[in-house]
Coordinates of C-alpha atoms in Angstrom, one line a residue:
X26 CA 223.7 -180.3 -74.0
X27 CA 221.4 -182.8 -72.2
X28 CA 217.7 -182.3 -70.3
X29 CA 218.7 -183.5 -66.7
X30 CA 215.1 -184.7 -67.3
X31 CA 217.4 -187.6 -69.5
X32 CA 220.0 -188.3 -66.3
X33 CA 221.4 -191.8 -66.0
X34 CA 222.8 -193.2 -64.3
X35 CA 226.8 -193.2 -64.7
X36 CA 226.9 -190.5 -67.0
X37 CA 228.7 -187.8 -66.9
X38 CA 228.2 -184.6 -67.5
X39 CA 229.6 -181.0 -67.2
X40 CA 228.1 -178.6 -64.2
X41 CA 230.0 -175.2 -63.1
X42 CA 233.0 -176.2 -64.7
X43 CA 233.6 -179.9 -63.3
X44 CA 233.1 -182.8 -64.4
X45 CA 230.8 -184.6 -62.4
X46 CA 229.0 -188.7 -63.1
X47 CA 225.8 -189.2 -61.9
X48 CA 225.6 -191.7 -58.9
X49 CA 221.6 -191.4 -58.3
X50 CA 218.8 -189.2 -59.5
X51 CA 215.1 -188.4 -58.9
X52 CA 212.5 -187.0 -60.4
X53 CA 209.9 -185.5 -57.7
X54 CA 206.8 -183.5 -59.0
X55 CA 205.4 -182.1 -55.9
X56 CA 201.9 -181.4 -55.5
X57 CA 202.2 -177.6 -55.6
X58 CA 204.9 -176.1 -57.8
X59 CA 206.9 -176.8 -60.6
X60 CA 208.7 -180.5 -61.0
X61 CA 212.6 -181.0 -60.1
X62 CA 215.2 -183.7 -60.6
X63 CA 217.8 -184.1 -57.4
X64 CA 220.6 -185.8 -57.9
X65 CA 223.7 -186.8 -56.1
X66 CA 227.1 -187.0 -58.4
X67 CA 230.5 -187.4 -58.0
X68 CA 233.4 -185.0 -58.9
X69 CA 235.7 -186.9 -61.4
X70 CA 238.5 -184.9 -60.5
X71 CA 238.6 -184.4 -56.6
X72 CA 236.0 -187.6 -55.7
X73 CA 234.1 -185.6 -53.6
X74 CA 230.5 -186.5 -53.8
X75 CA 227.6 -183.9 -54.1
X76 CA 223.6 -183.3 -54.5
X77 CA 222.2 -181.2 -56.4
X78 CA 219.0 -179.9 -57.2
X79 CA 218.2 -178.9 -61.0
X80 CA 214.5 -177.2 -62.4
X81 CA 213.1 -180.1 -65.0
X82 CA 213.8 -179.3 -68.3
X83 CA 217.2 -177.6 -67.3
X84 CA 220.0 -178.3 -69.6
X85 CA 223.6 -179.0 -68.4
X86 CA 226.6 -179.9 -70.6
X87 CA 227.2 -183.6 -71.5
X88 CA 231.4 -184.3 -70.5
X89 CA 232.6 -187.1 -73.0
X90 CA 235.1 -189.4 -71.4
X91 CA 237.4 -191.6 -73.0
X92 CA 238.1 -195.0 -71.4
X93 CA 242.1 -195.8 -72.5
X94 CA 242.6 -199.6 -71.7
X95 CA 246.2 -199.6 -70.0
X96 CA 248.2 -201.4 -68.0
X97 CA 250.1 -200.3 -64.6
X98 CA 254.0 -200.7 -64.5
X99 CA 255.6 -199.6 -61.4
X100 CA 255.6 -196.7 -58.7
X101 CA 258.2 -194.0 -59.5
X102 CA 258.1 -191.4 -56.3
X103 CA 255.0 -190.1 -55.6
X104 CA 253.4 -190.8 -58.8
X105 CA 252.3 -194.2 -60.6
X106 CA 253.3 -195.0 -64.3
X107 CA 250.6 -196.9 -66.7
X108 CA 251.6 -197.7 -70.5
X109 CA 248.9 -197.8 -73.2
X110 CA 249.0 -201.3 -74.6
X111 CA 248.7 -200.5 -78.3
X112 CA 250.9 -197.6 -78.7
X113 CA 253.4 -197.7 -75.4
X114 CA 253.3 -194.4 -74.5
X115 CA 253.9 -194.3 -70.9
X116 CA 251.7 -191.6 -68.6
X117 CA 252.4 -190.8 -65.0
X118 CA 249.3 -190.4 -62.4
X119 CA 250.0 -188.6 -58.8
X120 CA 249.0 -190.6 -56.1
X121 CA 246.9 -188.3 -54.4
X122 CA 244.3 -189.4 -57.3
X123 CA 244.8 -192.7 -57.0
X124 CA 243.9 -192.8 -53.2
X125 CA 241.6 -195.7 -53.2
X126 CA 242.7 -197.8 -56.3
X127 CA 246.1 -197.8 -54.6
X128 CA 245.0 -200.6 -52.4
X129 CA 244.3 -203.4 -55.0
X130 CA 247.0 -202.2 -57.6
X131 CA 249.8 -205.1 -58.7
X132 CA 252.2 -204.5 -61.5
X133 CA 251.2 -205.4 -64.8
X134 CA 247.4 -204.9 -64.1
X135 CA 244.9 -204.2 -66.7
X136 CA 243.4 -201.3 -65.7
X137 CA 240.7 -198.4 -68.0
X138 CA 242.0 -194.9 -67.6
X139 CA 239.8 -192.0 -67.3
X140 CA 240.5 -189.1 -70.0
X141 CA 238.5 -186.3 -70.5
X142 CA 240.7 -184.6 -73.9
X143 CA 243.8 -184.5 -72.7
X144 CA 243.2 -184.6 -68.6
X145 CA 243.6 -187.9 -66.7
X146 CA 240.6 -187.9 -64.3
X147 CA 242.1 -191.4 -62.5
X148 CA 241.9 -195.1 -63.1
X149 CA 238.4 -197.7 -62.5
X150 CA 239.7 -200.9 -61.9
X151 CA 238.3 -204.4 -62.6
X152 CA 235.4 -205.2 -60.4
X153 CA 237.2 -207.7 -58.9
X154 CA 241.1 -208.4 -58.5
X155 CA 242.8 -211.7 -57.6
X156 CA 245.4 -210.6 -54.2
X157 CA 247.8 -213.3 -52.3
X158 CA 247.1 -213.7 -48.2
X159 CA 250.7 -212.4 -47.0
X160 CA 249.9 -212.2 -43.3
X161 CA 247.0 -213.8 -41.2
X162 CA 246.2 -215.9 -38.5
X163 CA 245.6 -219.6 -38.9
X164 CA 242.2 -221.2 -38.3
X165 CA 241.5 -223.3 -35.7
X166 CA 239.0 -226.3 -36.6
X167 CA 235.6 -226.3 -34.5
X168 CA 236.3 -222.8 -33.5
X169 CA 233.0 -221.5 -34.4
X170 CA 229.6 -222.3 -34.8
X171 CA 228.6 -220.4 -38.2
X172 CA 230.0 -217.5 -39.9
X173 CA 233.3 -216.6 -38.3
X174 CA 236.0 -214.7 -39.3
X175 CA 239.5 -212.6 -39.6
X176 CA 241.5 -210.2 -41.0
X177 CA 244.2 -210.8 -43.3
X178 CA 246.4 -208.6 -45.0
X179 CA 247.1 -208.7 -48.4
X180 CA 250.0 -208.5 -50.7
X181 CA 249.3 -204.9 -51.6
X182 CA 248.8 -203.9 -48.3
X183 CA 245.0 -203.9 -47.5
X184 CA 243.9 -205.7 -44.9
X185 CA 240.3 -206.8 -44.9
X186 CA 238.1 -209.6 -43.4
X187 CA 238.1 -212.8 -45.0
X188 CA 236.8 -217.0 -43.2
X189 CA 238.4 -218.7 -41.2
X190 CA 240.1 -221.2 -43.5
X191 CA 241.9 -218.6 -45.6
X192 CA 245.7 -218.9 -45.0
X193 CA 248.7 -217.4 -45.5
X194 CA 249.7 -218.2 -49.6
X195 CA 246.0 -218.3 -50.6
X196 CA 245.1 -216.1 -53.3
X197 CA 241.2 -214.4 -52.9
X198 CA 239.3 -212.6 -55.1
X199 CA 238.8 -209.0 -53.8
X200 CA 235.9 -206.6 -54.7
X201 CA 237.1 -203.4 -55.7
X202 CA 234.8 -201.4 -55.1
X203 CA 233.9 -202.6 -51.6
X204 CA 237.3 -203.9 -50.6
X205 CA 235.8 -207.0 -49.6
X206 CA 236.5 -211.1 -49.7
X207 CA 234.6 -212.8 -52.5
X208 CA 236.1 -216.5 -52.5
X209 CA 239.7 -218.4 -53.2
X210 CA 240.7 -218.2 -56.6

């Protein structure tokens, strides 16, 4: 058990029988009553994000999660099969927990997969993944005066805004976690 006075955040912990991480917290000691910590966390195991209100002091159950390092194979169906480098035991992941990772995944990624005991609670990716330009439109010289710019789509898919002198063959470095353009590679 953990005081939520202790919250952090990015760790997880166990609250009406989900596992939740915790995205932000506050502590607030109002001038008249008794001090309370909100917090907003995320469900690890449908990504829905929440806030919550706890009493300071109040304990809550501390959810260990094991970080596998594993790498992704290939799509099979509906679901997405990842190996575990070390041992090769193959595990399959539905897609409809893979939603958002889904658009910067390329066979024979590295990838950390989220296990609390035997439960996969989905996949965090690198921060940032290297993607090749498949489709875009090419850049005209002196067509703008600062700042300009244009989607491409990617080679998994996504399509995001990137400058103007990205073309078609380049490969970018993509933020995960935003979906957005970083630089060439």
């Amino acid at each position: 058990m953990i005081s939520v006075n202790d919250f952090k955040t990015g760790l997880t912990v166990e609250v009406e029988g989900n596992i939740w991480r915790v995205m932000d917290f506050q502590h607030v000691k109002p001038g008249k009553g008794a001090a309370f910590v909100r917090s907003k966390l995320k469900n690890l195991r449908n990504g829905a994000i929440q806030e919550k209100t706890f009493r300071a002091g109040e304990k809550v159950g501390r959810a260990q999660i094991d970080n596998m390092k594993m790498q992704y194979l290939y799509a099979d169906g509906d679901s997405y099969v990842f190996m575990d480098n070390n041992t090769y035991e193959q595990i399959e992941i539905p897609a409809d927990q893979l939603e958002h990772e889904l658009k910067f995944l390329k066979e024979n990624m590295p990838v950390s997969i989220m296990m609390y005991g035997s439960e996969t609670l989905g996949v965090e990716l690198p921060k940032t993944v290297e993607l090749e330009v498949t489709e875009t439109e090419p850049g005209i010289k002196g067509d703008t005066a600062s700042g300009a710019s244009k989607s491409a789509t990617l080679e998994t898919g996504i399509t995001l805004q990137v400058p103007l002198f990205v073309n078609q063959g380049d490969i970018l470095v993509v933020n995960t976690d935003e979906g957005s353009y970083v630089s060439r590679a």
